[in-house]
Each structure stands twice: as structure tokens, then as C-alpha cells.
Short mmCIF file of C-alpha atoms in Angstrom, two decimals:
data_model
loop_
_atom_site.label_atom_id
_atom_site.label_comp_id
_atom_site.label_asym_id
_atom_site.label_seq_id
_atom_site.Cartn_x
_atom_site.Cartn_y
_atom_site.Cartn_z
CA MET A 1 179.05 88.58 -0.01
CA SER A 2 175.53 87.57 -0.70
CA GLN A 3 174.03 88.14 -4.09
CA SER A 4 171.15 90.17 -2.71
CA LYS A 5 173.48 93.07 -1.88
CA HIS A 6 174.24 93.54 -5.57
CA ILE A 7 170.56 93.93 -6.55
CA ILE A 8 169.42 97.51 -7.13
CA HIS A 9 165.69 98.02 -6.64
CA THR A 10 164.21 100.72 -8.87
CA ALA A 11 160.65 101.97 -8.96
CA PRO A 12 158.89 101.52 -12.30
CA HIS A 13 158.83 104.67 -14.44
CA THR A 14 155.51 106.49 -14.23
CA SER A 15 154.69 109.57 -16.24
CA THR A 16 152.67 112.42 -14.78
CA SER A 17 149.68 111.45 -16.91
CA ASP A 18 149.87 107.85 -15.65
CA ALA A 19 149.94 109.07 -12.06
CA LEU A 20 146.92 111.28 -12.62
CA ALA A 21 145.09 108.40 -14.28
CA GLU A 22 145.76 106.19 -11.25
CA ASP A 23 144.43 108.86 -8.87
CA LYS A 24 141.31 109.42 -10.95
CA PRO A 25 138.36 107.36 -9.69
CA PRO A 26 136.90 104.83 -12.11
CA ALA A 27 134.09 106.03 -14.36
CA LEU A 28 130.62 105.40 -12.98
CA PRO A 29 128.13 103.33 -14.98
CA PRO A 30 124.97 104.92 -16.40
CA TYR A 31 122.13 105.02 -13.89
CA ASN A 32 119.29 102.64 -14.74
CA TRP A 33 116.11 102.72 -12.69
CA ALA A 34 115.38 99.05 -13.48
CA GLY A 35 118.72 98.09 -11.95
CA GLN A 36 117.50 99.41 -8.59
CA ASN A 37 114.60 96.97 -8.58
CA SER A 38 114.30 94.43 -11.38
CA ALA A 39 110.73 93.64 -10.29
CA ALA A 40 109.54 97.24 -10.77
CA THR A 41 107.18 97.99 -13.66
CA LEU A 42 107.03 100.98 -16.00
CA PHE A 43 103.62 102.34 -17.02
CA TYR A 44 103.38 104.87 -19.85
CA VAL A 45 99.83 106.25 -19.62
CA THR A 46 98.02 108.48 -22.12
CA SER A 47 94.42 107.53 -21.23
CA LEU A 48 92.46 109.24 -18.45
CA PRO A 49 90.52 106.12 -17.29
CA GLU A 50 93.71 104.05 -17.31
CA ALA A 51 95.51 106.65 -15.21
CA ASP A 52 92.88 106.61 -12.48
CA ALA A 53 92.60 102.82 -12.51
CA LEU A 54 96.37 102.26 -12.24
CA LEU A 55 96.81 104.69 -9.37
CA ALA A 56 93.90 103.24 -7.43
CA LYS A 57 95.36 99.76 -7.86
CA HIS A 58 99.06 100.32 -7.25
CA LEU A 59 99.46 103.24 -4.84
CA SER A 60 98.38 103.76 -1.27
CA PHE A 61 96.94 107.19 -0.48
CA THR A 62 97.40 106.94 3.28
CA SER A 63 101.18 107.36 3.62
CA GLY A 64 104.52 106.67 1.96
CA VAL A 65 106.85 108.39 -0.49
CA VAL A 66 107.04 108.76 -4.26
CA GLY A 67 109.59 110.28 -6.61
CA PHE A 68 108.08 113.28 -8.38
CA ASP A 69 109.09 115.13 -11.54
CA LEU A 70 107.63 117.03 -14.50
CA GLU A 71 108.54 117.46 -18.17
CA TRP A 72 107.29 119.87 -20.83
CA PRO A 73 108.40 120.86 -24.35
CA PRO A 74 111.15 123.48 -24.53
CA THR A 75 110.83 126.91 -26.12
CA PHE A 76 113.36 128.00 -28.71
CA ARG A 77 112.45 131.67 -29.19
CA LYS A 78 113.47 134.40 -26.79
CA GLY A 79 110.50 135.88 -24.98
CA GLN A 80 108.20 133.01 -25.92
CA PRO A 81 106.01 131.86 -22.99
CA GLU A 82 106.85 128.55 -21.35
CA ASN A 83 104.94 125.53 -22.64
CA PRO A 84 102.49 123.81 -20.26
CA VAL A 85 103.27 120.58 -18.43
CA SER A 86 103.12 117.51 -20.67
CA LEU A 87 104.34 114.71 -18.41
CA VAL A 88 103.96 113.93 -14.70
CA GLN A 89 106.33 111.27 -13.38
CA ILE A 90 105.56 109.32 -10.21
CA ALA A 91 107.81 106.54 -8.88
CA SER A 92 107.22 104.14 -6.00
CA GLN A 93 109.30 101.14 -4.96
CA ASP A 94 107.59 98.78 -7.39
CA ALA A 95 106.34 101.02 -10.21
CA VAL A 96 107.10 104.07 -12.32
CA PHE A 97 104.17 105.98 -13.84
CA LEU A 98 104.57 108.35 -16.78
CA PHE A 99 101.30 110.27 -17.09
CA GLN A 100 101.24 112.21 -20.35
CA ILE A 101 98.53 114.64 -19.30
CA SER A 102 98.89 116.64 -22.52
CA LYS A 103 97.06 113.77 -24.25
CA MET A 104 94.23 113.64 -21.68
CA ARG A 105 91.07 115.75 -21.76
CA SER A 106 91.41 116.59 -18.05
CA PHE A 107 93.72 116.03 -15.10
CA PRO A 108 93.37 112.51 -13.59
CA VAL A 109 91.33 112.66 -10.38
CA GLN A 110 93.35 109.96 -8.63
CA LEU A 111 96.60 111.74 -9.52
CA GLN A 112 95.25 114.99 -8.08
CA THR A 113 94.25 113.13 -4.91
CA LEU A 114 97.76 111.74 -4.60
CA LEU A 115 99.48 115.08 -5.16
CA GLU A 116 97.22 116.94 -2.73
CA ASN A 117 97.68 114.41 0.08
CA PRO A 118 100.28 115.77 2.57
CA LEU A 119 100.82 112.31 4.06
CA VAL A 120 102.38 111.02 0.82
CA ILE A 121 105.82 112.60 0.38
CA LYS A 122 106.76 113.81 -3.13
CA ALA A 123 110.56 113.81 -3.40
CA GLY A 124 112.63 115.60 -6.00
CA VAL A 125 115.19 118.30 -6.73
CA SER A 126 113.78 121.80 -7.27
CA VAL A 127 110.44 120.29 -6.31
CA LYS A 128 109.17 123.75 -5.34
CA SER A 129 109.48 124.98 -8.93
CA ASP A 130 107.73 121.89 -10.30
CA ALA A 131 104.88 122.23 -7.82
CA GLN A 132 104.44 125.91 -8.62
CA LYS A 133 104.37 125.19 -12.35
CA LEU A 134 101.74 122.50 -11.82
CA TRP A 135 99.60 125.09 -10.04
CA ARG A 136 100.05 127.65 -12.82
CA ASP A 137 99.28 125.17 -15.59
CA CYS A 138 96.70 122.85 -14.00
CA ASN A 139 95.48 124.48 -10.75
CA ILE A 140 96.79 121.51 -8.77
CA HIS A 141 98.23 121.85 -5.26
CA VAL A 142 101.20 119.69 -4.25
CA LEU A 143 101.37 118.90 -0.54
CA GLY A 144 104.10 116.95 1.22
CA CYS A 145 106.99 118.14 -0.98
CA ALA A 146 110.51 117.03 0.03
CA GLU A 147 113.49 118.91 -1.40
CA LEU A 148 116.31 116.38 -1.78
CA SER A 149 118.97 119.12 -1.72
CA TYR A 150 117.92 120.19 1.78
CA LEU A 151 117.57 116.59 2.92
CA ALA A 152 121.10 115.81 1.68
CA ARG A 153 122.52 118.86 3.48
CA SER A 154 120.69 117.84 6.66
CA ALA A 155 121.68 114.16 6.48
CA ASP A 156 125.27 114.56 5.20
CA ASN A 157 126.39 118.01 6.31
CA ALA A 158 130.06 117.00 6.35
CA ARG A 159 129.98 116.49 2.58
CA TRP A 160 127.85 119.47 1.56
CA LYS A 161 128.90 122.97 2.56
CA GLY A 162 127.74 126.39 1.47
CA SER A 163 124.32 127.98 1.67
CA TYR A 164 121.58 125.68 2.92
CA LYS A 165 119.26 127.07 0.25
CA SER A 166 121.63 126.20 -2.58
CA LEU A 167 120.25 123.34 -4.67
CA ILE A 168 122.28 120.23 -5.51
CA GLY A 169 121.58 118.74 -8.92
CA LEU A 170 119.79 115.41 -9.17
CA ALA A 171 122.62 114.08 -11.35
CA ARG A 172 125.19 114.97 -8.68
CA LEU A 173 123.19 113.34 -5.88
CA THR A 174 122.69 110.23 -8.02
CA GLU A 175 126.44 109.92 -8.63
CA VAL A 176 127.32 110.35 -4.95
CA TYR A 177 124.67 108.18 -3.32
CA LEU A 178 123.42 105.79 -6.01
CA GLY A 179 126.69 105.28 -7.89
CA GLY A 180 125.37 106.00 -11.37
CA VAL A 181 125.40 108.73 -14.01
CA LEU A 182 122.09 110.27 -15.09
CA ASP A 183 121.92 110.99 -18.81
CA LYS A 184 121.30 114.73 -19.22
CA GLY A 185 121.90 115.00 -22.95
CA HIS A 186 119.70 116.22 -25.80
CA ILE A 187 116.69 114.23 -24.56
CA THR A 188 116.21 116.88 -21.87
CA ARG A 189 115.09 119.36 -24.53
CA SER A 190 113.07 116.97 -26.66
CA ASN A 191 109.36 117.20 -27.44
CA TRP A 192 107.55 115.82 -24.39
CA GLY A 193 104.16 116.51 -25.93
CA ALA A 194 104.57 113.95 -28.73
CA LYS A 195 104.42 110.18 -28.31
CA LEU A 196 107.34 109.27 -26.07
CA THR A 197 110.19 107.24 -27.53
CA PRO A 198 111.78 104.42 -25.49
CA GLN A 199 114.71 106.76 -24.81
CA GLN A 200 112.40 109.46 -23.44
CA GLN A 201 110.56 106.94 -21.29
CA ALA A 202 113.84 105.66 -19.82
CA TYR A 203 115.05 109.21 -19.15
CA ALA A 204 111.81 110.23 -17.41
CA ALA A 205 111.68 107.01 -15.38
CA ASN A 206 115.30 107.45 -14.26
CA ASP A 207 114.65 110.93 -12.88
CA ALA A 208 111.57 109.89 -10.92
CA TYR A 209 112.98 106.63 -9.56
CA ALA A 210 116.26 108.29 -8.58
CA GLY A 211 114.22 110.81 -6.58
CA TYR A 212 112.41 108.01 -4.77
CA SER A 213 115.62 106.05 -4.06
CA LEU A 214 117.52 109.11 -2.84
CA TYR A 215 114.78 110.03 -0.39
CA VAL A 216 114.72 106.53 1.11
CA LEU A 217 118.52 106.46 1.44
CA LEU A 218 118.96 109.98 2.81
CA LYS A 219 116.01 109.66 5.16
CA ALA A 220 117.74 106.66 6.74
CA MET A 221 120.91 108.77 7.18
CA VAL A 222 119.35 111.88 8.69
CA ASP A 223 119.49 112.36 12.45
CA VAL A 224 116.22 111.74 14.24
CA ASP A 225 116.56 115.13 15.92
CA VAL A 226 116.34 116.96 12.57
CA ASP A 227 112.84 118.36 12.15
CA PRO A 228 111.29 117.12 8.87
CA THR A 229 110.04 120.66 8.24
CA CYS A 230 113.67 121.56 7.48
CA TYR A 231 113.24 119.90 4.09
CA THR A 232 109.50 119.26 3.63
CA PHE A 233 106.79 121.78 2.82
CA ASN A 234 103.48 122.20 1.05
CA VAL A 235 102.68 124.22 -2.06
CA VAL A 236 99.15 125.61 -1.94
CA ARG A 237 98.04 127.96 -4.70
CA GLY A 238 101.68 128.26 -5.71
CA LEU A 239 102.88 129.44 -2.28
CA LEU A 240 104.99 127.56 0.28
CA TYR A 241 103.41 126.75 3.63
CA ASP A 242 103.72 124.71 6.78
CA ILE A 243 100.20 123.32 7.13
CA THR A 244 99.48 121.99 10.62
CA SER A 245 96.48 121.93 12.87
CA THR A 246 96.42 123.37 16.37
CA THR A 247 97.51 119.97 17.67
CA GLY A 248 100.54 119.92 15.36
CA LYS A 249 99.24 117.10 13.17
CA LEU A 250 98.85 117.34 9.42
CA LEU A 251 95.29 117.87 8.35
CA THR A 252 93.50 115.88 5.70
CA THR A 253 93.70 117.02 2.11
CA GLU A 254 90.21 118.51 2.09
CA GLU A 255 90.76 120.51 5.27
CA ALA A 256 94.24 121.66 4.27
CA VAL A 257 93.33 122.88 0.81
CA TRP A 258 89.71 123.93 0.83
CA GLU A 259 88.51 124.55 4.41
CA MET A 260 91.57 125.70 6.31
CA PRO A 261 91.39 129.18 7.89
CA ALA A 262 94.04 131.63 6.72
CA SER A 263 95.23 132.00 10.32
CA LYS A 264 96.49 128.42 10.24
CA LEU A 265 98.61 128.91 7.12
CA SER A 266 102.23 129.45 8.17
CA PRO A 267 104.67 130.49 5.42
CA TRP A 268 107.55 128.05 5.00
CA ARG A 269 111.20 128.88 4.40
CA ALA A 270 114.27 126.71 3.96
CA LEU A 271 116.05 126.64 7.32
CA ASN A 272 117.97 124.14 9.42
CA PRO A 273 119.37 125.73 12.61
CA ALA A 274 121.83 122.84 13.07
CA TYR A 275 123.28 123.12 9.55
CA ASP A 276 126.95 124.16 9.31
CA PRO A 277 127.66 126.00 6.03
CA GLY A 278 131.41 125.94 6.63
CA PRO A 279 133.85 128.86 6.37
CA LEU A 280 132.95 131.85 4.25
CA PRO A 281 134.85 132.17 0.95
CA GLU A 282 137.83 134.54 1.06
CA ARG A 283 137.15 138.07 -0.13
CA LYS A 284 139.51 139.63 -2.63
CA PRO A 285 140.93 142.96 -1.38
CA LYS A 286 139.50 146.06 -3.02
CA THR A 287 141.39 149.22 -3.93
CA GLY A 288 141.59 151.39 -0.84
CA ASP A 289 141.45 148.42 1.59
CA GLY A 290 145.21 147.98 1.77
CA ASP A 291 145.59 147.35 -1.94
CA ARG A 292 147.56 150.04 -3.76
CA GLY A 293 145.86 149.29 -7.02
CA PRO A 294 147.69 148.72 -10.29
CA THR A 295 151.43 149.39 -10.49
CA THR A 296 152.89 152.46 -12.22
CA GLU A 297 154.14 150.28 -15.05
CA ALA A 298 150.67 148.81 -15.62
CA THR A 299 149.10 152.29 -15.50
CA THR A 300 151.63 153.65 -17.99
CA THR A 301 151.02 150.74 -20.36
CA THR A 302 147.25 151.22 -20.17
CA THR A 303 147.55 154.98 -20.80
CA ALA A 304 149.84 154.43 -23.77
CA THR A 305 147.49 151.84 -25.25
CA THR A 306 144.52 154.21 -24.87
CA ALA A 307 146.43 157.08 -26.47
CA THR A 308 147.47 154.90 -29.41
CA ALA A 309 143.88 153.77 -29.98
CA THR A 310 142.63 157.39 -29.88
CA THR A 311 145.29 158.51 -32.36
CA THR A 312 144.44 155.66 -34.72
CA THR A 313 140.73 156.53 -34.62
CA THR A 314 141.41 160.22 -35.30
CA THR A 315 143.71 159.36 -38.21
CA LYS A 316 141.05 157.11 -39.77
CA LYS A 317 138.40 159.84 -39.55
CA ARG A 318 140.73 162.40 -41.11
CA TYR A 319 141.64 159.99 -43.92
CA HIS A 320 137.99 159.33 -44.84
CA LYS A 321 137.19 163.07 -44.74
CA ASN A 322 140.05 163.91 -47.11
CA LEU A 323 139.08 160.99 -49.35
CA LYS A 324 135.57 162.41 -49.79
CA ARG A 325 137.01 165.81 -50.70
CA SER A 326 139.35 164.30 -53.28
CA GLN A 327 136.46 162.48 -54.94
CA GLY A 328 134.87 165.79 -56.00
CA PRO A 329 131.28 166.97 -55.44
CA THR A 330 128.69 164.51 -54.25
CA ARG A 331 125.76 163.37 -56.35
CA ARG A 332 123.38 165.69 -54.50
CA GLN A 333 125.70 168.64 -55.13
CA GLN A 334 125.87 167.77 -58.83
CA GLU A 335 122.07 167.56 -59.12
CA TYR A 336 121.69 170.93 -57.41
CA THR A 337 124.21 172.54 -59.80
CA GLN A 338 122.37 171.10 -62.80
CA SER A 339 118.99 172.39 -61.55
CA ILE A 340 120.43 175.88 -61.07
CA SER A 341 121.81 175.91 -64.62
CA LEU A 342 118.35 175.13 -66.03
CA LEU A 343 116.73 178.16 -64.46
CA PRO A 344 116.04 181.12 -66.84
CA PRO A 345 118.45 184.01 -66.47
CA GLN A 346 117.28 186.85 -64.25
CA ALA A 347 116.33 190.11 -65.99
#
């Protein structure tokens, strides 16, 4: 008999917590914009002339894509109006610009030119809301907006189900496609109108550069048959439009914003006919649709509980009423009795 027949093989003991730990994916590292491109440069700009000079030097205004985001100080009182935009973040492949417009006497002309050019895509999450706020605060149009949530649903429909209009957070998209965790801690609600700390600069740069990187990656994934108007639009005077000429080509900034007839403005809405939202969530049966409602036992218990509570309340009221009576006349009654006793006797 060989020795191997006497060997009993046993699996190592694993607790439930150990098994869950093994199934859990490893923690993702913090997202760092500089790790995406070590040659990229960060510019924190508070001067109007410097803003225009940097944009003219580093960015092309003919085509391309930039990550786009805004920051402003939070409000801490209910009903207080929202603070105006303090920071405009723009990210390209080689540079991140943090324009603190709250420290400038006017809006940078070159930045306005960039934002109002429909041929330069501005990518972000909830980009519609940011563009509308920029119009309310600064009277700036934002053309060529790309909503990353809609682009992700169009490019990776198998992963994302549900309503096409439902937004997907930038942090979630960054985890899934860029493999990093965006810090969304207390810095989010810090004072963006004061001089920015290194932590604030890193936070703002991460959001903008993640937007740029996600657009490039998702755009490469999306099917060529998907119409770009499924996820891109223009915000003019705070409203969403498809802005095309009669030939179907995008017009220049000047024509689109200032000289375009109203008949050529087509309202835009989020729609992708090829998008599959998946099965509808199950509806819980309502009373009367086959559901008999609560059981007799549950109804009896509820009735008894209600009766007990009513009895307790009545008893408390009766106790306080009797207590007042036992304490004798009130102060007002005493004062009235005294005033009556001081009156002269009637003849």
C-alpha cells in the first residue's frame, strides 16, 4: 500500500469574513491628474492679462476638447442666494488652467472666446448646470458642451442601465474608467473665493483633467454610428440648443450667438434612440391589486396600540385638570377677589 493513500487532503479553514475579503476588489489609489501626464503643467491664474496671454499661447481655438468645471463658495444659511462663480477650470492634454475670475475685474476675453466656440468640446458631468450658472453669473454662453454621463451610456450601454437622462457622478466614472478615486471630502465646500491652497488647486485640477481624460477614452469607445448630438449640445442664454446651419455644419461663434435667426435654433434634449435602459424595476403590489392588505393580527395590534395611546392621553389631561383644581384659585382669581373686597359697600 502506497503512502499516498494514507494522506488526507483538507482545505484550509476560511472564515466568512476572510472569504468576503478575498472577493472584495483591491482598493483603488487616489486619482492624481499629474499621473495621467507627467509633462502637463498647472496654471493658477488670478490676473486678467495673464489669463488671456496663457490661453492664446497654449490652446487652439479651432478644434479639440477640454475638461470643463466650475467652483464657487458654498452657502450655509437656508434661503440664502447662491454665490457667484469664483473659479473656471479648463484642462487640455498638456495643461490645466485654474482661472479665479472672482479676483479679476472682468471676464477674460480669450476664455470667453474659448467657451463660446462650438468647435472646441467642453466635457464634464452636469455640464448643463455649470453652463447655465455661467450665463446667470457672467452672461457667458457655453457652446460645444459634452455630458460625460450620456457619452458613457452611449459608449458602454452594457454597463450602464436605467434612464438615459440619469447622471453618473464624475467620481464613479473616474473609478470605472481611469482606475482612481476622486477626493470629494471637505474641500468641496471650501472657500473658492479666497487664495487657493495647494489642496484646493489639486482638487480643482483633478476634476477638470478627469473630465478631459474621460471624454478622450469614451469617445474612442463609442460606436461611429452614434450621433454626437446624443451627448453634445450648446447652451445659449441659459437654454439648450442644437445649433446648425442649413447645410448641417456648425456655425462660427459670432453667427451662432449674435447673428443667428431664431428659426435656426432647435431645442436640444437628451435622447439616444439606440440606448437600452434595461428591464423596468419591479413594482410592489398595492392594496386592491391582489394584495389583501395587512393581516387581521396586524390590524388588531395596530388598533390596540392606538386605543392605548388615546387612553393614556386622556388620562394625562384629566390628571392635569384635577391637579389645577387641587391647587386652589389661580393668581388672577385671587387678584379679582381682592379688588372686589376693596370696593365700598353698596347703600
